[in-house]
Amino acid sequence: MKLAAVALVAATAAVAQNIPSIAWGFASSAYQVEGAWNVDGKGPSVWDHWFLNNHSLVASKGAGNPIAAGDVFKTAGHYDRMKEDVALMASFKSSMYRFSVAWSRIFPQCNGQVNQKGIDFYSRLIDELLNAGIQPVLTMYHWDTPQACEDQYGSLLNRDMFIRDFTSYADVLYANFGSRVKYWLTFNEPAAYCGRGFGPVNDAYIWPPGKNGRESDKYNCIATTSIAHGVVVQLARSKYPQYEMKFSMPLIIAYYIPVAPADVEQANINTLSQGDWLWGSLASADGDYPAYLKTVKTGDMDGSLLPSFTAAEKATMKGTLDYIALNYYSAQYFNGVSGQSAPTLTIKADQVPWQSAYPGGIRGITQLMARSYGPLLASSVGGLAPIMISECGYGSISEAFGPISQSVNDVDRQAFFEGITAGLQLAVVEDKTPVFGFLAWSLLDNLEWLTFDQTWGLVHVDQQGGTLERTVKQSANKLAAFFAGSKSPIALALPGSKPANSTVSSAPAATASGAAVTTANPTATGSPSKSSNSIAPGYSVAIALFSAFALMLV
Ligand code: NOJ
């Protein structure tokens, strides 16, 4: 615990000013906040179907547990409280909001008839946001496939049918919202829904449609996702060029911080490969995975199992990433080559098990991403890729089981975001990393997919009492205070947009001002650099933290 405190002090030391030119706000997803699962013509999604068919919530924690009280069919009740929630965001003076459209509100039967009331809801939301000076960011797919697509043909495992129906859905979204929404996100975190919904699952966290299939099903689902992304981005560019919609695919990437110079190359491969099995094909000049991936095996990804693409599929995918959308939650030290000892970087013991919350890592990971993808994206400036932090947040388990006063005075989440904003400030102001948007996960306490046993909101929602009343937590006020001077124009332009599919150059990574950086850059080069011997940003952070820790010992 003492060590955790040191990490925090080091990470927050630089909080002094805000960032003048960044859009900021909150992120959410339809299933997690809306409720109203069968209202106004909405069809059931695979998640609704899961709970309607007697699957129960996972993770019971004993007395006073909120799991029994939380209602999966109401969640945070955002569908009925949309105006109140936008007003809340406006009261924080936030300038960006990421939401997802529930596909089954638009196409209750998967295909065929469009449900106008579904269109109307999101249309009202977008207008409400724009009137409040908040830039909408629209996620097209945040895991809630219409159950009808699953019943009719097995959804993501039937590539042709899935892409056909997703394309019709995309077309309707563009026609209705394209003139008002500039930033689009196609598929949120494919590794999660492909792995837990279709691949083999060995724990209680099996997700709908609950296939529990073969490893190859997971990879086919991933490949279908990449191709579908390519198809719908091409559709937007060819059919609606007047709208200038910009696209990305949000991926969760954990940052591996090298402990010593010898660890830099492998640490960077561990970090970048989590993105490259999806972004790699979309950002590349030839539409294929970077060659180095074939031999990489990290976390969820085994490169030898990646299915190959046809020439037509590659042509559809290449050049379809306009910016990097990064969901940042975790970092960890990597000492696998040097074997040198590394400190543990977590803020608090009771946090969500998968989250290794080290906020200071946001500086290093954004720098690594900007430099690695910079040479590949048409919209890059000076060799650096524009980045939206499409999610960043802190999950608390003790808060979910505690009194509301504990939630409101959410000290751990406040500390997390203090570290994040400090790191972000160094990234943007000092390193000149082009992070143009920052979205905290999440505005509201909501339904964490299969459980209510953890809270992620910066605003408390009374789920236990059932009133769904909103109460602002201190972390929201602190975040708003940090960004108070960040006046981002509503028509925020991506830096240096060039025509889509322009020739990709392979400019060398620029030199950082301040932090010394090495990028293994496997994405840009096709194989990991063998000449990495300078110090990565995370390494300098590591040195700072280690020094601080050492000082405490004397
Ligand atoms: C990422 C997912 O996109 C989101 O739905 C989830 O709630 C957060 N991580 C927190 O686990």
CSV table of N, CA and C and ligand atoms in Angstrom, one decimal, residues 29 32 142-143 188-189 252 327 329 354 391 441 448-449 454 456, ligand 1:
chain,number,residue,atom,x,y,z
A,29,SER,N,-22.3,3.1,-23.0
A,29,SER,CA,-22.8,2.3,-24.1
A,29,SER,C,-24.3,2.0,-23.8
A,32,GLN,N,-25.6,-0.7,-21.3
A,32,GLN,CA,-25.2,-0.5,-19.9
A,32,GLN,C,-25.9,0.6,-19.2
A,142,HIS,N,-21.6,-1.8,-29.7
A,142,HIS,CA,-21.0,-2.0,-28.4
A,142,HIS,C,-21.6,-3.3,-27.8
A,143,TRP,N,-21.5,-4.4,-28.6
A,143,TRP,CA,-21.8,-5.7,-28.1
A,143,TRP,C,-23.2,-6.2,-28.2
A,188,ASN,N,-16.6,-1.8,-30.7
A,188,ASN,CA,-15.9,-1.6,-29.5
A,188,ASN,C,-15.3,-3.0,-29.1
A,189,GLU,N,-13.9,-2.9,-28.9
A,189,GLU,CA,-13.2,-4.0,-28.3
A,189,GLU,C,-13.6,-5.4,-28.8
A,252,ILE,N,-9.0,-1.8,-26.3
A,252,ILE,CA,-8.4,-1.7,-25.0
A,252,ILE,C,-7.0,-2.2,-25.0
A,327,ASN,N,-8.8,2.7,-25.5
A,327,ASN,CA,-9.5,2.6,-24.2
A,327,ASN,C,-8.3,2.2,-23.2
A,329,TYR,N,-6.9,1.7,-19.5
A,329,TYR,CA,-7.2,1.3,-18.1
A,329,TYR,C,-6.1,0.9,-17.3
A,354,TRP,N,-9.1,-7.3,-13.1
A,354,TRP,CA,-8.3,-7.2,-14.3
A,354,TRP,C,-7.6,-5.9,-14.5
A,391,GLU,N,-12.0,5.7,-23.9
A,391,GLU,CA,-12.4,5.3,-22.5
A,391,GLU,C,-11.2,5.4,-21.6
A,441,TRP,N,-14.6,6.9,-18.6
A,441,TRP,CA,-15.6,5.9,-18.4
A,441,TRP,C,-15.9,5.8,-17.0
A,448,GLU,N,-22.3,-3.4,-15.4
A,448,GLU,CA,-21.0,-3.9,-15.9
A,448,GLU,C,-21.2,-5.3,-16.6
A,449,TRP,N,-22.0,-5.3,-17.6
A,449,TRP,CA,-22.3,-6.5,-18.5
A,449,TRP,C,-23.0,-7.6,-17.7
A,454,GLN,N,-19.5,-3.7,-9.2
A,454,GLN,CA,-18.5,-2.7,-9.4
A,454,GLN,C,-19.1,-1.5,-9.9
A,456,TRP,N,-18.3,2.2,-11.9
A,456,TRP,CA,-17.4,3.0,-12.8
A,456,TRP,C,-17.8,4.4,-13.0
B,1,NOJ,C1,-14.5,-1.4,-21.6
B,1,NOJ,C2,-15.9,-1.6,-22.1
B,1,NOJ,O1,-16.0,-1.0,-23.4
B,1,NOJ,C3,-17.0,-1.1,-21.2
B,1,NOJ,O2,-18.2,-1.5,-21.8
B,1,NOJ,C4,-16.8,-1.5,-19.8
B,1,NOJ,O3,-17.8,-1.2,-19.0
B,1,NOJ,C5,-15.5,-0.9,-19.3
B,1,NOJ,N1,-14.4,-1.5,-20.1
B,1,NOJ,C6,-15.2,-1.2,-17.9
B,1,NOJ,O4,-15.0,-2.6,-17.7
